[in-house]
PDB file of C-alpha atoms in Angstrom:
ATOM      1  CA  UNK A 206      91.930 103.658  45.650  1.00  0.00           C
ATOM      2  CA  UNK A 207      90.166 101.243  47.969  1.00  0.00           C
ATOM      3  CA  UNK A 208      93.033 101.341  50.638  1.00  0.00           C
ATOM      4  CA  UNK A 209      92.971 105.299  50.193  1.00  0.00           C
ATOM      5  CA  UNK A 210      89.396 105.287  51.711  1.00  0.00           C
ATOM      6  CA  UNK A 211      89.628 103.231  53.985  1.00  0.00           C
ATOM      7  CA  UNK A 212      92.991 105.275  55.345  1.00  0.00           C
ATOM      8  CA  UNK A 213      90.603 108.358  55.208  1.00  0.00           C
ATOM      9  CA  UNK A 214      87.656 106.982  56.825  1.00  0.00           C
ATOM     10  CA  UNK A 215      89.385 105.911  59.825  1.00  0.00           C
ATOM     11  CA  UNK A 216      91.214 109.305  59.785  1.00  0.00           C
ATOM     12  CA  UNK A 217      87.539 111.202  59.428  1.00  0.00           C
ATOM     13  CA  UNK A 218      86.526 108.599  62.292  1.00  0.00           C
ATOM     14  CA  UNK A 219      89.502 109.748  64.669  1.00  0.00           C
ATOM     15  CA  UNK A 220      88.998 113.038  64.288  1.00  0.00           C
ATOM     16  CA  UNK A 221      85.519 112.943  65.229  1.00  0.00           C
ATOM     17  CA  UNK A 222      86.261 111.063  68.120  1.00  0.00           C
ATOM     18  CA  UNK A 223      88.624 113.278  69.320  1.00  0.00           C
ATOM     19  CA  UNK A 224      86.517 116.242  68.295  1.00  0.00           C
ATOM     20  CA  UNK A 225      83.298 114.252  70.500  1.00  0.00           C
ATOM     21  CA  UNK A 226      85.804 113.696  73.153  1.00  0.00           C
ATOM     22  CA  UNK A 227      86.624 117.503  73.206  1.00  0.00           C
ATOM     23  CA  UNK A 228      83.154 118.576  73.502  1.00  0.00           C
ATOM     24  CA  UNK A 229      82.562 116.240  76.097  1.00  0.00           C
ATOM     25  CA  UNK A 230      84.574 117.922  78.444  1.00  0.00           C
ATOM     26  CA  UNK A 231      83.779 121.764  77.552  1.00  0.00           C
ATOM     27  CA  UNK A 232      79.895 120.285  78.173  1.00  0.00           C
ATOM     28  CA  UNK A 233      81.122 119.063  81.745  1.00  0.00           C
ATOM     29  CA  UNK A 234      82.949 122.078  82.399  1.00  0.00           C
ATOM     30  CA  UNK A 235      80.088 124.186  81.533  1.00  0.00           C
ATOM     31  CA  UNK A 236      77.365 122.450  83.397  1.00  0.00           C
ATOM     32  CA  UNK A 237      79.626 121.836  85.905  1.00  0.00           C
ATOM     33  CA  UNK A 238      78.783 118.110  86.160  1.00  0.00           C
ATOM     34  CA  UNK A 239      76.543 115.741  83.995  1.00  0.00           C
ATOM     35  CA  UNK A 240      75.215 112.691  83.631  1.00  0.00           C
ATOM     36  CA  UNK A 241      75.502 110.512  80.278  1.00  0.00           C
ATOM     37  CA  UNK A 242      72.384 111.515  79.238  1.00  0.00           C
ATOM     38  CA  UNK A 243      72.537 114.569  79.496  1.00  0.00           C
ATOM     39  CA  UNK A 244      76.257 114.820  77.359  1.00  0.00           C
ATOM     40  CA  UNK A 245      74.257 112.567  74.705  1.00  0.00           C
ATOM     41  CA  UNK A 246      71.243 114.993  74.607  1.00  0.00           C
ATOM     42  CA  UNK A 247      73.900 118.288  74.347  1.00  0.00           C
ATOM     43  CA  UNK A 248      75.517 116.323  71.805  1.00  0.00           C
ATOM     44  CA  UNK A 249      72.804 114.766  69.516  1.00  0.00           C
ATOM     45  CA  UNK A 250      74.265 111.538  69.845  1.00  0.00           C
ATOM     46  CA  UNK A 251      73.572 108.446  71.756  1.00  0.00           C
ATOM     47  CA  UNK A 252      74.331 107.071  75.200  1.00  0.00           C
ATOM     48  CA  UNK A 253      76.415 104.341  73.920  1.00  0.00           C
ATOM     49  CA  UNK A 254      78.622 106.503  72.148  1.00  0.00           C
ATOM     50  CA  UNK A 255      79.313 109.127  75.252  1.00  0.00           C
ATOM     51  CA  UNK A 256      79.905 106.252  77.227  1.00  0.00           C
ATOM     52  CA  UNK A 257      82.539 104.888  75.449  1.00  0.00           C
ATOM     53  CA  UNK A 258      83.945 108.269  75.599  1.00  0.00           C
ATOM     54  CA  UNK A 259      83.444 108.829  79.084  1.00  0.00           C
ATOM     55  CA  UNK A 260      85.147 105.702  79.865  1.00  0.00           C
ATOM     56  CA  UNK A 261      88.271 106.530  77.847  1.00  0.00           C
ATOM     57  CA  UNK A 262      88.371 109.815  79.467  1.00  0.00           C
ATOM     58  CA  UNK A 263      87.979 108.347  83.445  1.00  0.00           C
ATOM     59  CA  UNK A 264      90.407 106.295  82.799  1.00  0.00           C
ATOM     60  CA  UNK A 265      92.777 108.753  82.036  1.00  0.00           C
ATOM     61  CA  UNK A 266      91.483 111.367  84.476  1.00  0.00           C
ATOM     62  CA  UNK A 267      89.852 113.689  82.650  1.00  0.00           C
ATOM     63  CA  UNK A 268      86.551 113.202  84.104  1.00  0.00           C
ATOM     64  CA  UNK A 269      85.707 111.388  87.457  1.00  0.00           C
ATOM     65  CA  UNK A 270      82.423 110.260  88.118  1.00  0.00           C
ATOM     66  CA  UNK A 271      80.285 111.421  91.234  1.00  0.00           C
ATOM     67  CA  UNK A 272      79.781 108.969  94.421  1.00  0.00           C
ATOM     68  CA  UNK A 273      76.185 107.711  93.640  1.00  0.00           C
ATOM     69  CA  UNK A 274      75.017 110.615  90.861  1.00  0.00           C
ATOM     70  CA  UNK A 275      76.136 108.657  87.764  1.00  0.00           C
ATOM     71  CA  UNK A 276      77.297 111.844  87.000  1.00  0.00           C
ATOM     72  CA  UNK A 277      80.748 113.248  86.316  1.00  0.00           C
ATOM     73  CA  UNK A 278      82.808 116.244  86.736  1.00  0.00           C
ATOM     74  CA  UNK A 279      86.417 117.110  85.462  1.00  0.00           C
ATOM     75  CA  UNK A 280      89.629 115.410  86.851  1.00  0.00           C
ATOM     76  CA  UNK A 281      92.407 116.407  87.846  1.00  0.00           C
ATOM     77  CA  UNK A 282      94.627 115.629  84.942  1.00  0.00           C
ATOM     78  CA  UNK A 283      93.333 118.769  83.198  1.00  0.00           C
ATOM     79  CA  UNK A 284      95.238 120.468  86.269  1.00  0.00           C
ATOM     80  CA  UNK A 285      98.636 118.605  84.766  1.00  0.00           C
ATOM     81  CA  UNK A 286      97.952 119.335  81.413  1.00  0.00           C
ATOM     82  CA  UNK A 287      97.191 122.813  81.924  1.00  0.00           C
ATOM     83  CA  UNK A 288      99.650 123.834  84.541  1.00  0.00           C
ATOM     84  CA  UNK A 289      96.743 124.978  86.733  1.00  0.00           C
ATOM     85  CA  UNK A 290      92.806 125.382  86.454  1.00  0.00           C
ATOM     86  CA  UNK A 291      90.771 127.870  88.738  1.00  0.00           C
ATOM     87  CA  UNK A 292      89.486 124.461  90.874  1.00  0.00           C
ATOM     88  CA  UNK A 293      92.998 124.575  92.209  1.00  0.00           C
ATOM     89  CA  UNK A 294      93.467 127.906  92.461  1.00  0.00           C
ATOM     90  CA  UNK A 295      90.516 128.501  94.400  1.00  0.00           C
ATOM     91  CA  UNK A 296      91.532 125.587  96.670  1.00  0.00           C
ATOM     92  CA  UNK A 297      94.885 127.053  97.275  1.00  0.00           C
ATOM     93  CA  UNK A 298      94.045 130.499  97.902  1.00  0.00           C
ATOM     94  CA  UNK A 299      90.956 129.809  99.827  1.00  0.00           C
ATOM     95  CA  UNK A 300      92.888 126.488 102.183  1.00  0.00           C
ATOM     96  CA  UNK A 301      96.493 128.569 102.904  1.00  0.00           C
ATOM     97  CA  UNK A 302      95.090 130.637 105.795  1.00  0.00           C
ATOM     98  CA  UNK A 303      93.118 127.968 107.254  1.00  0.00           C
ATOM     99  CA  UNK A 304      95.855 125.511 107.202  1.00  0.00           C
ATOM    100  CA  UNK A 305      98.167 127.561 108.930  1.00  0.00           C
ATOM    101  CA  UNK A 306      95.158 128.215 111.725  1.00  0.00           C
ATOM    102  CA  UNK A 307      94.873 124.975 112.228  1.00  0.00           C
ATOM    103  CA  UNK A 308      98.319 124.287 111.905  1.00  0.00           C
ATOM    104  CA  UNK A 309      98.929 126.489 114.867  1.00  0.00           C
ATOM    105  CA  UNK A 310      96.243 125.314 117.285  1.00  0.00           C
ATOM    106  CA  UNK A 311      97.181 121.377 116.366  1.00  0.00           C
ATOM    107  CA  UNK A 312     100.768 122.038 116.900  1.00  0.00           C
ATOM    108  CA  UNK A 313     101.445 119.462 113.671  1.00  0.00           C
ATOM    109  CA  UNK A 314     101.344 119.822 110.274  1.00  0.00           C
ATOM    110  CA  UNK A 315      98.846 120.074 108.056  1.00  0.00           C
ATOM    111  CA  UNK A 316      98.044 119.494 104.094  1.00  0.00           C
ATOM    112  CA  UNK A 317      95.478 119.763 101.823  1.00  0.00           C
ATOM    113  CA  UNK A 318      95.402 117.266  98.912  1.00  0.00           C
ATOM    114  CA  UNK A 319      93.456 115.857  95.998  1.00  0.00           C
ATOM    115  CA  UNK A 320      92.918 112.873  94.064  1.00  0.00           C
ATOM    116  CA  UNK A 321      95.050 112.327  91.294  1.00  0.00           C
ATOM    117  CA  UNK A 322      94.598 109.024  89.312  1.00  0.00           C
ATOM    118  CA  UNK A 323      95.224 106.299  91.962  1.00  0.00           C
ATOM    119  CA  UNK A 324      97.390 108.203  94.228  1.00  0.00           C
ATOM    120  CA  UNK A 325      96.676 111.096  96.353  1.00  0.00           C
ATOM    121  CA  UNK A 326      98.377 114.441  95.800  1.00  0.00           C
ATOM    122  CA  UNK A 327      99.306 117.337  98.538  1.00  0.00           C
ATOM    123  CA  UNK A 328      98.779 120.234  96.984  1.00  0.00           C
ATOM    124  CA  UNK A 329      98.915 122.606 100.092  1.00  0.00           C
ATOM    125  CA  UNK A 330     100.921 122.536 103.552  1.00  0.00           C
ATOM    126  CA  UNK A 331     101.352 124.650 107.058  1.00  0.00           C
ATOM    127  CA  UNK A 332     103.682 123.679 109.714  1.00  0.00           C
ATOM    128  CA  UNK A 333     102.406 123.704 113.301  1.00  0.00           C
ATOM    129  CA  UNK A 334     105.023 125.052 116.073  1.00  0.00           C
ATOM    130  CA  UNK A 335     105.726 121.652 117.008  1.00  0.00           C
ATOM    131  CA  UNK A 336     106.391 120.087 113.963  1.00  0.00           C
ATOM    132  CA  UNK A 337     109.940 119.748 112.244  1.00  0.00           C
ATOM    133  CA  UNK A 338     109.932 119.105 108.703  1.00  0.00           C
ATOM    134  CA  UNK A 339     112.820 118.082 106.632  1.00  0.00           C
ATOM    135  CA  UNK A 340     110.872 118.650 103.780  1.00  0.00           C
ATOM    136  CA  UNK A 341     107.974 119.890 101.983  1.00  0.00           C
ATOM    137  CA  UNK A 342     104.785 117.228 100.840  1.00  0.00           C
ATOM    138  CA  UNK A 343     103.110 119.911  98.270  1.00  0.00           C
ATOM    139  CA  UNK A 344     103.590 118.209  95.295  1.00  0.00           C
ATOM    140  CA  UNK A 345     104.163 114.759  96.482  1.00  0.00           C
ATOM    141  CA  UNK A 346     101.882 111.423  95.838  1.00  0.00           C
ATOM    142  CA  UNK A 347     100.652 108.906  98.495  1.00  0.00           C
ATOM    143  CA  UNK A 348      99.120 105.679  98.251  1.00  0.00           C
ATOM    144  CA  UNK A 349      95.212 106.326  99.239  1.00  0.00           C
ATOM    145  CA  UNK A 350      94.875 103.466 101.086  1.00  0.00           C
ATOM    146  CA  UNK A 351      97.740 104.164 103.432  1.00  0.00           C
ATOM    147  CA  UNK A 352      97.158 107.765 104.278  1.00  0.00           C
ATOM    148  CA  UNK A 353      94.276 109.686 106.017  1.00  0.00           C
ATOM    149  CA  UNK A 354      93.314 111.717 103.187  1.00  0.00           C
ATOM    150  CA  UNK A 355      93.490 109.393 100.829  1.00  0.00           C
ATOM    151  CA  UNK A 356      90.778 107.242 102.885  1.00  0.00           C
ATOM    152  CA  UNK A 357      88.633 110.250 103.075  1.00  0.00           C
ATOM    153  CA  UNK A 358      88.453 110.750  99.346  1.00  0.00           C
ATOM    154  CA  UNK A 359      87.693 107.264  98.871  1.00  0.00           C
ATOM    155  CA  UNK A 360      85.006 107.249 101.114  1.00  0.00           C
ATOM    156  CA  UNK A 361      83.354 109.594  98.714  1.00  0.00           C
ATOM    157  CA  UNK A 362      83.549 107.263  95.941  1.00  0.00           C
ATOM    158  CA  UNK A 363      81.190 104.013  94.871  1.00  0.00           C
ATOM    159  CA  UNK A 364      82.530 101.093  96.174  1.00  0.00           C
ATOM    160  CA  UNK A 365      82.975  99.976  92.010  1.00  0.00           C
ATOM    161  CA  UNK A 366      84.950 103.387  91.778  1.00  0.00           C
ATOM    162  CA  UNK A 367      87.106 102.776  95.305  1.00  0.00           C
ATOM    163  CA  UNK A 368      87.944  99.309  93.963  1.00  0.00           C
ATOM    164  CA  UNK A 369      89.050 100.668  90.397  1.00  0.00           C
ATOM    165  CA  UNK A 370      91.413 103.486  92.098  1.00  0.00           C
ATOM    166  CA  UNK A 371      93.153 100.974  94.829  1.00  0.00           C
ATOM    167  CA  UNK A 372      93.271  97.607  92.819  1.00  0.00           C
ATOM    168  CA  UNK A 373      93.268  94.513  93.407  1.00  0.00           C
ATOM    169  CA  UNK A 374      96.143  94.387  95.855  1.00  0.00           C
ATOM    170  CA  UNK A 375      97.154  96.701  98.436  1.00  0.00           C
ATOM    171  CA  UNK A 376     100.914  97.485  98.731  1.00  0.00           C
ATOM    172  CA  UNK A 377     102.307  97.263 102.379  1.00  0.00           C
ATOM    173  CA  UNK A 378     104.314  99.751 104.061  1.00  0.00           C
ATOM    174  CA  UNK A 379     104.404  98.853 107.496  1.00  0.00           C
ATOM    175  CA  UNK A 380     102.638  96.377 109.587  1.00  0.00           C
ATOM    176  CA  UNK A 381      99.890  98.228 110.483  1.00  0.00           C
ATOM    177  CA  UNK A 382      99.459  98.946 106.063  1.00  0.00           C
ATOM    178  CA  UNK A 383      95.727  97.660 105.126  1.00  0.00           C
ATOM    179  CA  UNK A 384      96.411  94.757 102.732  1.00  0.00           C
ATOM    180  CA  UNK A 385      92.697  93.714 102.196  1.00  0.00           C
ATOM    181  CA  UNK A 386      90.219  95.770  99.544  1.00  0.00           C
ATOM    182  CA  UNK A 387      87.354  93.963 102.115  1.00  0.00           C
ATOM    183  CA  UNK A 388      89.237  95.393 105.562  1.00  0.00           C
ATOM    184  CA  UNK A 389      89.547  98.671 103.503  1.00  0.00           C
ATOM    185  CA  UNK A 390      85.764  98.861 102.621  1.00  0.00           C
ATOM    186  CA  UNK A 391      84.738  98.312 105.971  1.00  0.00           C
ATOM    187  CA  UNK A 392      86.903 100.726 106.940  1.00  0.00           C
ATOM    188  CA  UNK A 393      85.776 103.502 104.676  1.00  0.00           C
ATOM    189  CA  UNK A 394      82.222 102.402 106.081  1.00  0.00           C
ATOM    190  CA  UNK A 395      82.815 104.370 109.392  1.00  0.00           C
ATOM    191  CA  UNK A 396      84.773 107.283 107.388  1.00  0.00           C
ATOM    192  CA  UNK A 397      82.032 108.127 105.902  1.00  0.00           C
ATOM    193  CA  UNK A 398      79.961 107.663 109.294  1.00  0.00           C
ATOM    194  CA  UNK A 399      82.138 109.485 111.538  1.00  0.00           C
ATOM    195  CA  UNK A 400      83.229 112.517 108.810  1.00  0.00           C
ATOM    196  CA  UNK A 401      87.216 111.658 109.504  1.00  0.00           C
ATOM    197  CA  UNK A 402      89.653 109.291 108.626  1.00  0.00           C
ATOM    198  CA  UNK A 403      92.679 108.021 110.499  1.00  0.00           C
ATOM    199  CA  UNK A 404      95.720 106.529 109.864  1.00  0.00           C
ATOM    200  CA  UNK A 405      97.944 104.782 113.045  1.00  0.00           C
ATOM    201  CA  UNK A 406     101.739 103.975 111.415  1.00  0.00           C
ATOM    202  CA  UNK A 407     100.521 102.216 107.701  1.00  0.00           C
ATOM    203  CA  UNK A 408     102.555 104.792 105.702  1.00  0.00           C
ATOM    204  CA  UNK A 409     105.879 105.397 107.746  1.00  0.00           C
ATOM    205  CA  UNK A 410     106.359 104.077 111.827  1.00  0.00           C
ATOM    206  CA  UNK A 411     105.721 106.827 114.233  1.00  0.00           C
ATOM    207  CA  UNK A 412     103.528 108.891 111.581  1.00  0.00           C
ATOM    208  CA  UNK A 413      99.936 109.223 112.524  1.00  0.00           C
ATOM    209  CA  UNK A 414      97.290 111.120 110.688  1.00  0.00           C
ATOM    210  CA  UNK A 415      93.790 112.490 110.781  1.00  0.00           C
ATOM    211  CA  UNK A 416      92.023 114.161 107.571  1.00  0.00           C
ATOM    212  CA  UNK A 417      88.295 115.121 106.819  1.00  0.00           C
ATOM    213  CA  UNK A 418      86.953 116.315 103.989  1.00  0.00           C
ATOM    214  CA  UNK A 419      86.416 119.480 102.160  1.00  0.00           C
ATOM    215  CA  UNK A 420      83.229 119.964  99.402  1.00  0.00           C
ATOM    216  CA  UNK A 421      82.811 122.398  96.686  1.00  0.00           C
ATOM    217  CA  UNK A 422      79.895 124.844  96.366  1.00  0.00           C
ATOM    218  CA  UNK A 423      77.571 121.689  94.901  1.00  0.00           C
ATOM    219  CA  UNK A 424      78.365 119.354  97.726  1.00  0.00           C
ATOM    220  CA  UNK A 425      80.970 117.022  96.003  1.00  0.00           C
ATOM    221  CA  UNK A 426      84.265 116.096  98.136  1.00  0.00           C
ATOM    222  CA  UNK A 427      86.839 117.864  96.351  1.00  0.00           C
ATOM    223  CA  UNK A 428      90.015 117.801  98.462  1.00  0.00           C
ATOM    224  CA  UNK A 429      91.018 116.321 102.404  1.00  0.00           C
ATOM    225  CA  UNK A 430      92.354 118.004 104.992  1.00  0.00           C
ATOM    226  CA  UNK A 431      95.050 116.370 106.998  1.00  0.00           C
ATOM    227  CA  UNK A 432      97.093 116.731 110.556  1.00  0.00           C
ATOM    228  CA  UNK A 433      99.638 114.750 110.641  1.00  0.00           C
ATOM    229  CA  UNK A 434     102.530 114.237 113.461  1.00  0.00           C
ATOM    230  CA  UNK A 435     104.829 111.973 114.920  1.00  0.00           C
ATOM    231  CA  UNK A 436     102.745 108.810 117.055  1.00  0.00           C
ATOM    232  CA  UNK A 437     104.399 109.603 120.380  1.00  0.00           C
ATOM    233  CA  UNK A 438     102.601 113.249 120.185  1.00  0.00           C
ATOM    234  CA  UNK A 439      99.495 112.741 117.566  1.00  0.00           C
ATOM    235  CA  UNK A 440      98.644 109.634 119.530  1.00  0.00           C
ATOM    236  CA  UNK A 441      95.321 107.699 118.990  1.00  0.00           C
ATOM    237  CA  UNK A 442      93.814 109.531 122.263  1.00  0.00           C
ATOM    238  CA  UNK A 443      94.435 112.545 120.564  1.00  0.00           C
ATOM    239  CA  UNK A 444      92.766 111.213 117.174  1.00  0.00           C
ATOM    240  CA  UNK A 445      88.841 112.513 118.354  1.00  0.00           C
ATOM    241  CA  UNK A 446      90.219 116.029 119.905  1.00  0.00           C
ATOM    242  CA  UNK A 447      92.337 116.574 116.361  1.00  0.00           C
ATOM    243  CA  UNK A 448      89.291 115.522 114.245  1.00  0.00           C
ATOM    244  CA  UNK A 449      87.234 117.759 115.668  1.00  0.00           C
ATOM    245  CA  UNK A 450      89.363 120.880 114.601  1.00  0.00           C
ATOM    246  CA  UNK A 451      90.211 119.156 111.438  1.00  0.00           C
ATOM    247  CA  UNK A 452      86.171 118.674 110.669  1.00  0.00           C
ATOM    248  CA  UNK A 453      85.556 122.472 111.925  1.00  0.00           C
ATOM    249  CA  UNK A 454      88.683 123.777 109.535  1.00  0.00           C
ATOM    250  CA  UNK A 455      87.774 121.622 106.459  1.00  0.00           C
ATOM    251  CA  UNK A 456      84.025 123.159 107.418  1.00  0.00           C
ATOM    252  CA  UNK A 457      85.495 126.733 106.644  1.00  0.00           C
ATOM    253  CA  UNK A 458      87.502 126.287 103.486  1.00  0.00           C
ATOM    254  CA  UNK A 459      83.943 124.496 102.226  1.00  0.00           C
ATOM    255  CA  UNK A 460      82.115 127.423 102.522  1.00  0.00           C
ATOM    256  CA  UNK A 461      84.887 129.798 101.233  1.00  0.00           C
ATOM    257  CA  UNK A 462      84.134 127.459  97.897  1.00  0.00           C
ATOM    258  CA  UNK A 463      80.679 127.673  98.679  1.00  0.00           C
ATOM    259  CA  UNK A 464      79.391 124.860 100.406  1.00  0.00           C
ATOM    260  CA  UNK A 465      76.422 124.940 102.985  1.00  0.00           C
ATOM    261  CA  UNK A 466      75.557 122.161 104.843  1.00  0.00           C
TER     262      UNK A 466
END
């Protein structure tokens, strides 16, 4: 009898969990994004116990937290679980035609992609009339420290955040891979001051990249926009005149999700 209720008290105590851990995220979705307290509040429960929820949930990336809000917002692993959420609809419909525009007046190709755990994910792609592709990157993972838009959408994040996504040590692809979490901080330092990112040969010799980044209607860095071509035509001299149309593309598919600076 005594093993029988302790069996059913740590079934009851599951459950709840699961059911608190449930909530959690239709609270986030509803609101959009939230801060512990305010979860704990909706919930009638307190901090300590969202926050051990909220840290099982990050680290499986069902939430994410905001760069410097202590709030969070929903990750992207409810896009994999679902098959698709309206987040990546939106950013699909509203990025094709401005991909291919800028596609065009780069001459390379271009992708939009999102985080996705400790990776970076393309999740939408345009050739340019110059480029020749052998084959697509939608639906492909990169390493975020090796590729342009993976820089930009750690720039967004805490530095406690950026160090949790990258860890401890930096796999090399080339020589020119960032191998140091300190060379990649300072790094993301002028990211975030100049609005781009830039990549010269760390993922694959002779590919060089520029990305910049593109916010949802609340202001939060949602997705990076990338041009990417071979180094003897996407050259580093070329890296400020790309940006710029990078910056002013990434600009427009913001608003479409209804971001004003």
């Amino acid at each position: 009898m005594v093993i029988r209720d302790v069996e059913d008290n740590g079934r009851t105590a599951a459950v709840q969990s699961v059911d608190r851990a449930l909530l959690v995220l239709e609270i986030i979705a509803k609101l959009g994004q939230a801060g512990v307290t305010e979860i704990a509040t909706e919930l009638g429960v307190h901090k300590s116990t969202v926050s051990r929820l909220i840290t099982v949930l990050e680290s499986r990336g069902y939430v994410e937290q905001l760069s410097g809000r202590g709030k969070y917002r929903l990750g992207f692993s409810i896009v994999r679980l679902a098959g698709s959420t309206s987040a990546q609809v939106d950013l699909v419909g509203q990025s094709q035609g401005t991909c291919n525009e800028l596609a065009d007046a780069s001459g390379e190709t271009t992708n939009l992609a999102v985080l996705d755990g400790n990776r970076v994910i393309n999740i939408v792609e345009a050739m340019g009339p110059g480029s020749i592709a052998l084959l697509s990157w939608v639906g492909k993972s990169c390493p975020l420290h090796a590729t342009s838009s993976g820089k930009v959408l750690l720039a967004d994040l805490v530095p406690s955040q950026m160090r949790k996504r990258v860890g401890a040590k930096l796999e090399m692809f080339t020589e020119n891979t960032i191998t140091k979490v300190a060379d990649l901080a300072a790094e993301l330092v002028e990211v975030r001051k100049n609005g781009w990112a830039s990549v010269r040969e760390e993922l694959e010799i002779g590919l060089n990249a520029v990305a910049a980044p593109v916010y949802d209607g609340g202001g939060v860095v949602v997705a990076a926009l990338s041009v990417s071509g071979p180094a003897y035509r996407l050259g580093p001299d070329r890296f400020a005149e790309v940006a710029e149309l990078t910056v002013a593309s990434a600009a427009d598919i913001s608003r479409r999700l209804g971001y004003f600076a």
